[in-house]
PDB file of C-alpha atoms in Angstrom:
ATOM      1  CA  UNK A   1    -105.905-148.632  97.440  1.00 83.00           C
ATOM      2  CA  UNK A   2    -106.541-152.582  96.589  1.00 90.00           C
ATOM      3  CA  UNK A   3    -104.759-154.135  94.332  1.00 95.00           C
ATOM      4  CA  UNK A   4    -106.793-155.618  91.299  1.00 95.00           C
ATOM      5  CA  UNK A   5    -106.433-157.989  88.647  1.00 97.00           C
ATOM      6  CA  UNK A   6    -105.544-155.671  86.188  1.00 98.00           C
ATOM      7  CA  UNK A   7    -104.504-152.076  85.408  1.00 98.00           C
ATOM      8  CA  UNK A   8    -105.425-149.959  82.555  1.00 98.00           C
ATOM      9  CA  UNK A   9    -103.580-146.091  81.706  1.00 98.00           C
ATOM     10  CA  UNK A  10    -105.260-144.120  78.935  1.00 97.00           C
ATOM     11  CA  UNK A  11    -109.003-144.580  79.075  1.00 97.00           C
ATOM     12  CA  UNK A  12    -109.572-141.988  75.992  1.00 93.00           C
ATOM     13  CA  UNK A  13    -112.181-143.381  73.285  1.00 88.00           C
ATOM     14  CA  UNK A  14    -111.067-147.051  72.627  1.00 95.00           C
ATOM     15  CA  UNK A  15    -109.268-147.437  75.984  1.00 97.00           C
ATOM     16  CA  UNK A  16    -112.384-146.809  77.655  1.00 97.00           C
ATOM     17  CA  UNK A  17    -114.623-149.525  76.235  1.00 97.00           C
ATOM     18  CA  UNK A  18    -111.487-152.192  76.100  1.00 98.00           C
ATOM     19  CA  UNK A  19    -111.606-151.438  79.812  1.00 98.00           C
ATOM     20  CA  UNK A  20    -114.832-151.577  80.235  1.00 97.00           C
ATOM     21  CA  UNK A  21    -114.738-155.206  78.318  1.00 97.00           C
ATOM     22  CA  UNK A  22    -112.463-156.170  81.484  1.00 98.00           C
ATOM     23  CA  UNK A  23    -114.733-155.169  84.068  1.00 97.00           C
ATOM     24  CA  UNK A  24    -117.460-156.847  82.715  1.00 97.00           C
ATOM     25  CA  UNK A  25    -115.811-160.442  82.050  1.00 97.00           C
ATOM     26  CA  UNK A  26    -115.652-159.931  86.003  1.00 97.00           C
ATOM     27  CA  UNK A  27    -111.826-158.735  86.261  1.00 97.00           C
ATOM     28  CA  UNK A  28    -110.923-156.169  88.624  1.00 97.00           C
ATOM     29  CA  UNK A  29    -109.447-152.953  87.306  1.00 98.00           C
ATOM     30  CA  UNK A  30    -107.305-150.134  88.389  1.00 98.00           C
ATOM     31  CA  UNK A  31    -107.263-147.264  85.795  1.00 98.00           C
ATOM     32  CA  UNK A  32    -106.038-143.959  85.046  1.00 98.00           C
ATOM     33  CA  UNK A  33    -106.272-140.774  82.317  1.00 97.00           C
ATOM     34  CA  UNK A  34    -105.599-137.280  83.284  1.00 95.00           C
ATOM     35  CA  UNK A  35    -109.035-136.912  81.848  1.00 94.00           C
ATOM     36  CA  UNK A  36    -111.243-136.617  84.804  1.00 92.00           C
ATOM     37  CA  UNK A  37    -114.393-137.316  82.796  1.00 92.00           C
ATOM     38  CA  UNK A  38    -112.774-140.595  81.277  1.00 91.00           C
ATOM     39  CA  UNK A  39    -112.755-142.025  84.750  1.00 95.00           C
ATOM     40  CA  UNK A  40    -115.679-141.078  85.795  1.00 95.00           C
ATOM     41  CA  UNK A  41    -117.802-143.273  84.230  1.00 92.00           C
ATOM     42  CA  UNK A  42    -115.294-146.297  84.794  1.00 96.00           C
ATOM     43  CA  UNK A  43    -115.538-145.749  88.300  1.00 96.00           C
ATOM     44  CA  UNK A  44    -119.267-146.121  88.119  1.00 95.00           C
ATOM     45  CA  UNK A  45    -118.939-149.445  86.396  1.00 95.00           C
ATOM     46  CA  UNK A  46    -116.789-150.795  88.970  1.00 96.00           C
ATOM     47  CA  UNK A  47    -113.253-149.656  88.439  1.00 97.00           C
ATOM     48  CA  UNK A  48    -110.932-148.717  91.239  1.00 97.00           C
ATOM     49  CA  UNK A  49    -109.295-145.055  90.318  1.00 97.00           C
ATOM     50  CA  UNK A  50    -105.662-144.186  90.367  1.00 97.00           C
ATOM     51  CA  UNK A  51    -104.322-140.489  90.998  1.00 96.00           C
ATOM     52  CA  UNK A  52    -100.956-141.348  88.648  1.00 96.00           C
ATOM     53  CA  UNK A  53     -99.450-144.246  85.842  1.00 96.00           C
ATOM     54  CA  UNK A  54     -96.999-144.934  88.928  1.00 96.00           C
ATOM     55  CA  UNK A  55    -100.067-145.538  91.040  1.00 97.00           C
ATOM     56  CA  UNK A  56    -101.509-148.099  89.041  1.00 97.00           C
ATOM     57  CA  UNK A  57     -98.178-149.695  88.916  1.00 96.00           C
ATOM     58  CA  UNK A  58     -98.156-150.171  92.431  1.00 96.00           C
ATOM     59  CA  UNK A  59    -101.885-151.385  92.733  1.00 96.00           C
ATOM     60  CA  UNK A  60    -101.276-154.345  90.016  1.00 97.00           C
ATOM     61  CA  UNK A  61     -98.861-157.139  88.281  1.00 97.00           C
ATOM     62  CA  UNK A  62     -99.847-155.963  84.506  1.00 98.00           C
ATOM     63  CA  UNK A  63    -101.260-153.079  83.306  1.00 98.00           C
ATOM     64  CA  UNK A  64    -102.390-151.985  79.715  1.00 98.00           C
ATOM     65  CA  UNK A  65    -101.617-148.051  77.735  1.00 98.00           C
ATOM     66  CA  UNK A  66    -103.631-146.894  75.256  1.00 97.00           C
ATOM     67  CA  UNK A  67    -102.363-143.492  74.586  1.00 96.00           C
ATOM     68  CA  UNK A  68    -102.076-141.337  71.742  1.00 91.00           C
ATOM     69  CA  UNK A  69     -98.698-140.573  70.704  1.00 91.00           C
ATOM     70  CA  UNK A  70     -95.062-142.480  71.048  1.00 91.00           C
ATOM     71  CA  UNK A  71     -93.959-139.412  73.258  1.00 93.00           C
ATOM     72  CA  UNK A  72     -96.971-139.935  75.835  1.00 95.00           C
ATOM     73  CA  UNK A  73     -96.230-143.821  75.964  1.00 95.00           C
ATOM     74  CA  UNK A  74     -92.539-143.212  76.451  1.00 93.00           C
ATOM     75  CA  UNK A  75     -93.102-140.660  79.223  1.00 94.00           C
ATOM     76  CA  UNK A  76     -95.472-143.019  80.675  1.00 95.00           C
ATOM     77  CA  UNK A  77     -92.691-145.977  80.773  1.00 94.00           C
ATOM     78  CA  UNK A  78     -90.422-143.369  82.245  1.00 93.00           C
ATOM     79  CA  UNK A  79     -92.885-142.527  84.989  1.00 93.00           C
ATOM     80  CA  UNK A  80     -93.339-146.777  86.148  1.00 91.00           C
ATOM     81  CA  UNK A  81     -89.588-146.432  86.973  1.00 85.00           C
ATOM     82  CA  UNK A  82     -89.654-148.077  90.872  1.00 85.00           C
ATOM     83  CA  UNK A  83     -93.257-149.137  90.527  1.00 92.00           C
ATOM     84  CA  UNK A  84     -93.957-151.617  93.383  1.00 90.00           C
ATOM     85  CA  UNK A  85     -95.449-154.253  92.018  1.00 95.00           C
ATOM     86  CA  UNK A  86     -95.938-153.928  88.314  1.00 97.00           C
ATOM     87  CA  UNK A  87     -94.450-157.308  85.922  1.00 97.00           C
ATOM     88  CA  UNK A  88     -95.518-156.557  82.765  1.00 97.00           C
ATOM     89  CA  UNK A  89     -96.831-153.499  80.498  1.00 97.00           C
ATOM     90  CA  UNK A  90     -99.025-154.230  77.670  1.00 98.00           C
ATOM     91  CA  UNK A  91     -99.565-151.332  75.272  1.00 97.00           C
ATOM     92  CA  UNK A  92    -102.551-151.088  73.052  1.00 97.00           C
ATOM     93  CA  UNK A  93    -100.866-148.104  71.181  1.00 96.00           C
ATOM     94  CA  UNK A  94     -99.700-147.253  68.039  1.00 94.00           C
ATOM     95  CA  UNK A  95     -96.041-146.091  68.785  1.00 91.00           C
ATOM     96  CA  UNK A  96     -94.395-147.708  65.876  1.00 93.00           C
ATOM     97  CA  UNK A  97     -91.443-150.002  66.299  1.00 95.00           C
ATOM     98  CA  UNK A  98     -88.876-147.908  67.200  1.00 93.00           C
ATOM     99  CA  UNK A  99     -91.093-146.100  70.224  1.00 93.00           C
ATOM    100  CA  UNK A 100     -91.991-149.657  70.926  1.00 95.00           C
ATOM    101  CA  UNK A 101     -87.665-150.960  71.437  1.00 94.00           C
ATOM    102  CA  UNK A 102     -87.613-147.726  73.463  1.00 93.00           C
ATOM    103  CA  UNK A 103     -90.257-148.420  75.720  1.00 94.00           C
ATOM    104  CA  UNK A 104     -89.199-151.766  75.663  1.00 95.00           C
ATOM    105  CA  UNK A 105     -85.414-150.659  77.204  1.00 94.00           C
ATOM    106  CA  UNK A 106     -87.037-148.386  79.374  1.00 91.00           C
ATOM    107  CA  UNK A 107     -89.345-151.061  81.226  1.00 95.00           C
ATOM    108  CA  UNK A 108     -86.462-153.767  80.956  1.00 94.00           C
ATOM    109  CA  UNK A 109     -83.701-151.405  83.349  1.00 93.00           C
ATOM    110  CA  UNK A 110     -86.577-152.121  86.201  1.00 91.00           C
ATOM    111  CA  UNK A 111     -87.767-155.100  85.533  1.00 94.00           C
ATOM    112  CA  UNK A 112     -91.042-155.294  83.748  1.00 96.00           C
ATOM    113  CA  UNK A 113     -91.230-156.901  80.897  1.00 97.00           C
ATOM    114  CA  UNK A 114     -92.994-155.067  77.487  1.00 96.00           C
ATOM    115  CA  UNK A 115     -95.190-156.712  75.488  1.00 97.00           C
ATOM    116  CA  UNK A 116     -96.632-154.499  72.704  1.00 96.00           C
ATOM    117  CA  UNK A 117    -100.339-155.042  71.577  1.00 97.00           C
ATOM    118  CA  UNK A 118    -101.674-152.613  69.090  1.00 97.00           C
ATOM    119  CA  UNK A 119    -105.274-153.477  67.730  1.00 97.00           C
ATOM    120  CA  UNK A 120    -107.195-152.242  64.741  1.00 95.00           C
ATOM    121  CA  UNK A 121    -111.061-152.088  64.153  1.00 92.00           C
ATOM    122  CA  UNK A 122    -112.010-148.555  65.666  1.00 89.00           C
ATOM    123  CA  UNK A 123    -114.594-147.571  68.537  1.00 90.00           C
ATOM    124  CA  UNK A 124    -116.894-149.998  67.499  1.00 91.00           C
ATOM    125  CA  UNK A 125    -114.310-152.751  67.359  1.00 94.00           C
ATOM    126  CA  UNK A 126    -113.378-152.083  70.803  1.00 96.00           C
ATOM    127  CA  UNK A 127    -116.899-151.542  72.398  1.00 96.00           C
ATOM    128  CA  UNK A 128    -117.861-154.915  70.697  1.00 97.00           C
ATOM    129  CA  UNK A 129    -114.735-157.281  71.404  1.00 97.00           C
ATOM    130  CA  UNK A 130    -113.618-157.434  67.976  1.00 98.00           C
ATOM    131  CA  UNK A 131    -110.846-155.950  67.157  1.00 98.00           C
ATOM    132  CA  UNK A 132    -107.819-157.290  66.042  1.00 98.00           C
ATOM    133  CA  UNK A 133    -105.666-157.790  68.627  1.00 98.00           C
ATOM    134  CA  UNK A 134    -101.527-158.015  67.128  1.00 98.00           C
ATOM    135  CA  UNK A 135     -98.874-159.166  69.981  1.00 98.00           C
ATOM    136  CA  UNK A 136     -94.663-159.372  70.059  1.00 98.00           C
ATOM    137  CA  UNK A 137     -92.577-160.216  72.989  1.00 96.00           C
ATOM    138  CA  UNK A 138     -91.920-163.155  74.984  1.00 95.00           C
ATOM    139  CA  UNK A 139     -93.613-166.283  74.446  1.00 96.00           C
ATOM    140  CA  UNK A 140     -93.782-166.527  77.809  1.00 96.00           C
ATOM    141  CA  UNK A 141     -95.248-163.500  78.852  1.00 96.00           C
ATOM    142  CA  UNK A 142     -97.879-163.670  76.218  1.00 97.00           C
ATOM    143  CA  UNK A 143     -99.375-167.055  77.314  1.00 97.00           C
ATOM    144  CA  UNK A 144     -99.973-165.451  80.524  1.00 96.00           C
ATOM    145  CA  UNK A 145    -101.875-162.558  78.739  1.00 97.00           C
ATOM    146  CA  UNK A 146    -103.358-164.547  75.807  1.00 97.00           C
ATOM    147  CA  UNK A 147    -106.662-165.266  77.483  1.00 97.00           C
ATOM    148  CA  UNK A 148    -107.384-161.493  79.105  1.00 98.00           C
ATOM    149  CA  UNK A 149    -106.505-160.155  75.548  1.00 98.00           C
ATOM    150  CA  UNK A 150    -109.387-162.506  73.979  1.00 98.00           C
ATOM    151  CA  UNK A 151    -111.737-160.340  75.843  1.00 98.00           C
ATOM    152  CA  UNK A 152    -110.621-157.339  73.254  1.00 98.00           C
ATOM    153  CA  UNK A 153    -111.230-159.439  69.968  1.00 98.00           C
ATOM    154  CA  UNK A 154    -108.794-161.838  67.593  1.00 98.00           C
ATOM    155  CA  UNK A 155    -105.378-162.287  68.840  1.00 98.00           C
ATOM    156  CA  UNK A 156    -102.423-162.824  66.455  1.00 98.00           C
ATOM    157  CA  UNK A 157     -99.033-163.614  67.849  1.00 98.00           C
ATOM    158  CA  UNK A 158     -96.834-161.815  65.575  1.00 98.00           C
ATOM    159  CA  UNK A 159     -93.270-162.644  67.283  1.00 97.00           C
ATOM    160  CA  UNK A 160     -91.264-162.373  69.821  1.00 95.00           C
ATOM    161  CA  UNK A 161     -89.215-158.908  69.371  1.00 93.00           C
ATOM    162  CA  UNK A 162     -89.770-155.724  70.348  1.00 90.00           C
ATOM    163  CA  UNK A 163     -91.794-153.533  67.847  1.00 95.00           C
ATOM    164  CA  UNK A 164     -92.746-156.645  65.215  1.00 97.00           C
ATOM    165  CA  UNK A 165     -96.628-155.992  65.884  1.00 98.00           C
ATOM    166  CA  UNK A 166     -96.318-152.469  65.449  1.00 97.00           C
ATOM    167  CA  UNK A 167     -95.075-152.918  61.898  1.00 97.00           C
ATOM    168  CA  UNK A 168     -97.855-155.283  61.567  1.00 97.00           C
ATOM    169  CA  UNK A 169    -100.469-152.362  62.893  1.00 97.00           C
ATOM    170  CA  UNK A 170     -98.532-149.634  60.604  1.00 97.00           C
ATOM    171  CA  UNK A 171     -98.947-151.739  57.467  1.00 97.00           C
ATOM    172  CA  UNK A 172    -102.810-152.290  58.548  1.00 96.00           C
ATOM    173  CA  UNK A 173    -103.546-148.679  58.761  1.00 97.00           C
ATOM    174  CA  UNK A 174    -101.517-147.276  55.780  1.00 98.00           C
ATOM    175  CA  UNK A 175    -103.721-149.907  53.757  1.00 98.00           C
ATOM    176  CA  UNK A 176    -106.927-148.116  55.888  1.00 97.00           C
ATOM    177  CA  UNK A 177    -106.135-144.690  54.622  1.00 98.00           C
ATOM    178  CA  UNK A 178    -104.814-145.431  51.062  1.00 98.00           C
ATOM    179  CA  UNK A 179    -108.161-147.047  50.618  1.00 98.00           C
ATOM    180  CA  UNK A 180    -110.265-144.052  51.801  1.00 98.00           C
ATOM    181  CA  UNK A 181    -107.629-141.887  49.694  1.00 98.00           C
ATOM    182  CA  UNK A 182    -108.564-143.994  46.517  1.00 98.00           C
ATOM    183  CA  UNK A 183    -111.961-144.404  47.080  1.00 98.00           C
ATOM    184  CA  UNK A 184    -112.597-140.751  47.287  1.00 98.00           C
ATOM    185  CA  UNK A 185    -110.853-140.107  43.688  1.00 98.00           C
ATOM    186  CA  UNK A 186    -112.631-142.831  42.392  1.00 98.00           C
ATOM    187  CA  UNK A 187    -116.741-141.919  43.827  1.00 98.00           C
ATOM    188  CA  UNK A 188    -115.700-138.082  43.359  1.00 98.00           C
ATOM    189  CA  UNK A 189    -115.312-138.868  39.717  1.00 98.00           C
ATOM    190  CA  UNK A 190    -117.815-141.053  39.235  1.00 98.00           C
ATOM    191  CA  UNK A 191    -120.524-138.326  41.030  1.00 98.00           C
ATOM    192  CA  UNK A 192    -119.105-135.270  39.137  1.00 98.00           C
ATOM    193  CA  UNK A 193    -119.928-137.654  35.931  1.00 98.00           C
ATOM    194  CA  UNK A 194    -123.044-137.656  36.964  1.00 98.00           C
ATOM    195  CA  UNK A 195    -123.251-141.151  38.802  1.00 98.00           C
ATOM    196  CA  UNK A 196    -125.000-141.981  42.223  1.00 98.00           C
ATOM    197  CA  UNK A 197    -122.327-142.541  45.222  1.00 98.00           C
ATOM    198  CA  UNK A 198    -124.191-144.910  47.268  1.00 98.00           C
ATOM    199  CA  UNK A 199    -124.766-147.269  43.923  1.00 98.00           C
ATOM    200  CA  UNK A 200    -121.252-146.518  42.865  1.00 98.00           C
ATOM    201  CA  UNK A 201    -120.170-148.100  46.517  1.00 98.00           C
ATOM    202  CA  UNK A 202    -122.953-150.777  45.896  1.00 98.00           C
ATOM    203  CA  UNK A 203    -121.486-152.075  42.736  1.00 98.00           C
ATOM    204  CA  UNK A 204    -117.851-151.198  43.831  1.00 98.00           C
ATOM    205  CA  UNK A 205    -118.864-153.710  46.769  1.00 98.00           C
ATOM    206  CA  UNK A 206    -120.684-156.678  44.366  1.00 98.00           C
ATOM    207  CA  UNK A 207    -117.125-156.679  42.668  1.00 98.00           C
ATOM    208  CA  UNK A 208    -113.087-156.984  42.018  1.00 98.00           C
ATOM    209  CA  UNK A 209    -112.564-153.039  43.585  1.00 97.00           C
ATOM    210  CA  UNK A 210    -114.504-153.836  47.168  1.00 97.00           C
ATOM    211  CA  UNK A 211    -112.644-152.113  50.044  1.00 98.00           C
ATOM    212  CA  UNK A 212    -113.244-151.273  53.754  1.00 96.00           C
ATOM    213  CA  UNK A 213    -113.445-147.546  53.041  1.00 98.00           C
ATOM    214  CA  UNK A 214    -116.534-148.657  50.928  1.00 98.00           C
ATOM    215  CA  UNK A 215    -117.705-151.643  52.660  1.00 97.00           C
ATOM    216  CA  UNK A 216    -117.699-149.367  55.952  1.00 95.00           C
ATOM    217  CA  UNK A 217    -116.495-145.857  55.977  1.00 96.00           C
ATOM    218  CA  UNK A 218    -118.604-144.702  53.370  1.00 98.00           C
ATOM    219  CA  UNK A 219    -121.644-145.909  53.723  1.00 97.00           C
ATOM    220  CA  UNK A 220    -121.046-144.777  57.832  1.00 96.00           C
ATOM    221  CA  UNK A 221    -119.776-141.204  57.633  1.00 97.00           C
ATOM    222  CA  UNK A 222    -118.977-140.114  53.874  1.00 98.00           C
ATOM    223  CA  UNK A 223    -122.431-140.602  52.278  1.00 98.00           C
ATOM    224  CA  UNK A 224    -124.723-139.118  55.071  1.00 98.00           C
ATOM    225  CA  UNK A 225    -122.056-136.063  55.421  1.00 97.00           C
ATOM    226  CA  UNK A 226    -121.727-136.911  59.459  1.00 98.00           C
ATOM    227  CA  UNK A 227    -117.360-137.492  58.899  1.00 98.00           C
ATOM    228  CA  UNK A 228    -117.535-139.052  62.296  1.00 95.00           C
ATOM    229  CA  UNK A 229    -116.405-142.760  61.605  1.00 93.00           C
ATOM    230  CA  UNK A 230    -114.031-142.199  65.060  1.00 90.00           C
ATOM    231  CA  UNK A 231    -110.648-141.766  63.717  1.00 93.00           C
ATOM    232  CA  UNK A 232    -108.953-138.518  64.307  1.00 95.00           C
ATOM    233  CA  UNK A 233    -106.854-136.907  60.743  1.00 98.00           C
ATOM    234  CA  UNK A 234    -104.323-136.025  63.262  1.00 96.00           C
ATOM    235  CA  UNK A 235    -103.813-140.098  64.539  1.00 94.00           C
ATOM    236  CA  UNK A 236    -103.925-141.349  61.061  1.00 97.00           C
ATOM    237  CA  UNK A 237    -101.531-139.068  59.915  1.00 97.00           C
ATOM    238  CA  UNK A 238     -99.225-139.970  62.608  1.00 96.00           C
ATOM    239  CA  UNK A 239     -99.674-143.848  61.913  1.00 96.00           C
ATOM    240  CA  UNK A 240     -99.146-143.488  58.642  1.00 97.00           C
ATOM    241  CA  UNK A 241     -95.937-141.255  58.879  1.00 97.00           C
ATOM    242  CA  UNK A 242     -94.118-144.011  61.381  1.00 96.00           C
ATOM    243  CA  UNK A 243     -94.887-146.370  58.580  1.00 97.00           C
ATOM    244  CA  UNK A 244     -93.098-144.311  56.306  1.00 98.00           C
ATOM    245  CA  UNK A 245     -90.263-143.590  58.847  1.00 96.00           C
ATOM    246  CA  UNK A 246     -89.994-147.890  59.634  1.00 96.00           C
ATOM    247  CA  UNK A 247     -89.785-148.227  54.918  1.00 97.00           C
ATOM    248  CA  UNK A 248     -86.977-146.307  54.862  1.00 97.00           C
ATOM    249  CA  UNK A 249     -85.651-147.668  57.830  1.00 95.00           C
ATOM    250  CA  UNK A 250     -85.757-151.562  56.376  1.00 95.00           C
ATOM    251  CA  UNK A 251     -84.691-150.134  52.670  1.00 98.00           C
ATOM    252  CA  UNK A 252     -88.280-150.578  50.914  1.00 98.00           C
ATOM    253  CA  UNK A 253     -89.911-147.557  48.699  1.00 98.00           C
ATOM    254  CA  UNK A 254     -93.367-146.381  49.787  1.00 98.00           C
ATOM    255  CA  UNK A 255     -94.217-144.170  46.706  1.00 98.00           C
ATOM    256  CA  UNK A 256     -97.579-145.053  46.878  1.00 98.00           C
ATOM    257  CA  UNK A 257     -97.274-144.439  50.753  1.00 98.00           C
ATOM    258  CA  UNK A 258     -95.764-140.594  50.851  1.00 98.00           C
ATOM    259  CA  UNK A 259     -98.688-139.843  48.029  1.00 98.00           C
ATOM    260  CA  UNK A 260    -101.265-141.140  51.024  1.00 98.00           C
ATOM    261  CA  UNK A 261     -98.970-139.085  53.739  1.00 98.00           C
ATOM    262  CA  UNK A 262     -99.166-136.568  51.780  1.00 98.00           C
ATOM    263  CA  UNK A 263    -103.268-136.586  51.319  1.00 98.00           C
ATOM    264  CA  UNK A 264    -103.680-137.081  55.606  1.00 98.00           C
ATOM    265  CA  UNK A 265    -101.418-133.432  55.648  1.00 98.00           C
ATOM    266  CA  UNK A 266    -103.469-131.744  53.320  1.00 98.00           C
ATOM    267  CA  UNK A 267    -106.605-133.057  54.410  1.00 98.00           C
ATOM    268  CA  UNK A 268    -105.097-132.137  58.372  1.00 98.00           C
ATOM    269  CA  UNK A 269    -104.342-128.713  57.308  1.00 98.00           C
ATOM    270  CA  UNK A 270    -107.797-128.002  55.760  1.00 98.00           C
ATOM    271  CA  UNK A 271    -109.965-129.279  58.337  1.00 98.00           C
ATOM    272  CA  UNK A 272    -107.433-129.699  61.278  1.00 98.00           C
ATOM    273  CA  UNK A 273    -105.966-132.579  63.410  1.00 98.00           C
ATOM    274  CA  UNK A 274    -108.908-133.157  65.166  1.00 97.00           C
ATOM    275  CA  UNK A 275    -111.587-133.907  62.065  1.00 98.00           C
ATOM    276  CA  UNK A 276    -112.367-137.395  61.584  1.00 97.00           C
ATOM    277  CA  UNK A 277    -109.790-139.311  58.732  1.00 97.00           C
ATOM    278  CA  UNK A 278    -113.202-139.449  56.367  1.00 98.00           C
ATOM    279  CA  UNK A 279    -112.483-135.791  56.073  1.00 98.00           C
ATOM    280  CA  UNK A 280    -110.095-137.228  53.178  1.00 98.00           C
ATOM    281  CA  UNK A 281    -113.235-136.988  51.475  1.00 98.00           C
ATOM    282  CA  UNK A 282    -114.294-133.936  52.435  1.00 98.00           C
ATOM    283  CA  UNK A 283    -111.208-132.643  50.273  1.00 98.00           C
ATOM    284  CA  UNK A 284    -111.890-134.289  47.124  1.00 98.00           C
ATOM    285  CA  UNK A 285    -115.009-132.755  47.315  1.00 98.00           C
ATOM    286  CA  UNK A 286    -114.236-129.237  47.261  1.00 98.00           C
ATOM    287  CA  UNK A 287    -111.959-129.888  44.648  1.00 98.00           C
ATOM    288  CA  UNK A 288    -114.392-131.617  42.471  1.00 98.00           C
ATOM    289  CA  UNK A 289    -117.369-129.617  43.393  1.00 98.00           C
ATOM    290  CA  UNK A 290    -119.703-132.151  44.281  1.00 98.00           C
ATOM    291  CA  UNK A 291    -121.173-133.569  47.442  1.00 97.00           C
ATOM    292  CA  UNK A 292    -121.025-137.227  47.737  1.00 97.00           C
ATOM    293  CA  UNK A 293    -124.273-137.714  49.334  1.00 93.00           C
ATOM    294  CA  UNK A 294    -126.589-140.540  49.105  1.00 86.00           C
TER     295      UNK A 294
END
């Protein structure tokens, strides 16, 4: 194989269009998924294919992860032990900041350097360029990624130790949910009193109580009935339990936290790990016995 400018593991729903950002701002890519089908189409737009993580870590200097789950990313790191020519790992993940010191350790005992790069802003975030793009880890190393990143959205250099942008991505998407969670006792309410949803998020919107659940999420997937914003139950859930975990960790209550933790398990167990996060909705629905359509 050739090496390339770049590498990119996990190619899944936002890792494929943040590669796909790379190959069209001209940079050459190696990627892999164990997805066949999530290649595919990457190969068609230019991207070299790897059969393995270690292979792509042979074929370039940095590569980036987006992968679901802390244990994937820390098998991964596991897997680039004696990798040929990889420097420096970027992950795109949510791992939280303990997965993130892990991976970090990992890396370190063969020489590549982490640098950990969660972003926020969904599918259409990524497709577009604009997500927000949070970075820790050495100054150094960072400068030399700071311009590729750009090509993903707005960068924010958090600090320099492991896990720091990871706490910075867990607050972010506890504050996502707890919205949606609020928002959906607050419309539910409003429709089983006999008001309109889409005005409700209208005037909600024009005032003091404006959020991105009904700035976005709403008007998107709750009030058509589609629940298909692009964020699986299952991922928030996880997100928002390693922000839990990293609270108690640093000694600071989450009450308001566990009660949103607690909504993603119910609303996880009704309509499965796999539904869309909106489904948070779908819950206060049934319980109220109204639709919020509009």
């Amino acid at each position: 194989m050739k090496t390339t400018d770049y590498g990119f593991i996990g190619v899944g729903r936002m890792g494929a269009h943040m590669a796909r950002r790379l190959l069209k701002a001209g940079i050459t890519l190696t990627v892999y998924d164990t997805s066949k089908e999530a290649v595919a189409q990457l190969e068609k737009d230019g991207a070299q294919v790897a059969s393995s993580a270690l292979e792509v870590a042979n074929n370039t200097e940095v590569a980036f992860l987006s992968l679901p789950t802390p244990d994937i990313v820390q098998k991964v790191c596991e897997g680039l032990a004696g990798a040929k020519m990889l420097k420096v790992v970027a992950d795109c993940s949510t791992t939280g900041p303990q997965g993130a010191r892990v991976a970090a350790a990992q890396l370190a005992q063969n020489g590549i350097v982490y640098i950990d790069a969660p972003v926020s802003g969904g599918i259409a975030g990524a497709r577009d360029g604009t997500l927000a793009v949070m970075v820790s880890g050495k100054r150094a190393a960072f400068d030399g990624l700071e311009s590729v990143l750009k090509n993903f959205g707005k960068v924010f250099y958090v600090g320099e130790g492991a896990g720091q942008a990871q706490v910075m991505k867990l607050a972010n998407n506890l504050l996502a949910a707890a919205v949606i969670v609020l928002s959906s006792e607050a419309i539910a309410m409003g429709v089983k009193a006999g008001l309109n949803p889409r005005q409700m998020c209208e005037i909600i919107n024009a005032g003091s109580g404006r959020n991105s659940a009904t700035q976005d999420k709403f008007p998107r997937s709750v009030l058509p009935g589609t629940f298909d914003f692009g964020f699986a139950t299952g991922l928030s859930y996880k997100d928002v339990r390693l922000c839990l975990q990293e609270a108690d960790a640093q000694g600071v209550p989450m009450i308001a936290g566990a009660a949103v933790f607690q909504m993603l398990g119910v609303t996880k167990a009704r309509f499965g790990a796999d539904s869309d996060f909106t489904s948070i909705a779908r819950v206060y629905e049934e319980w109220a016995g109204i639709e919020m359509r509009g």
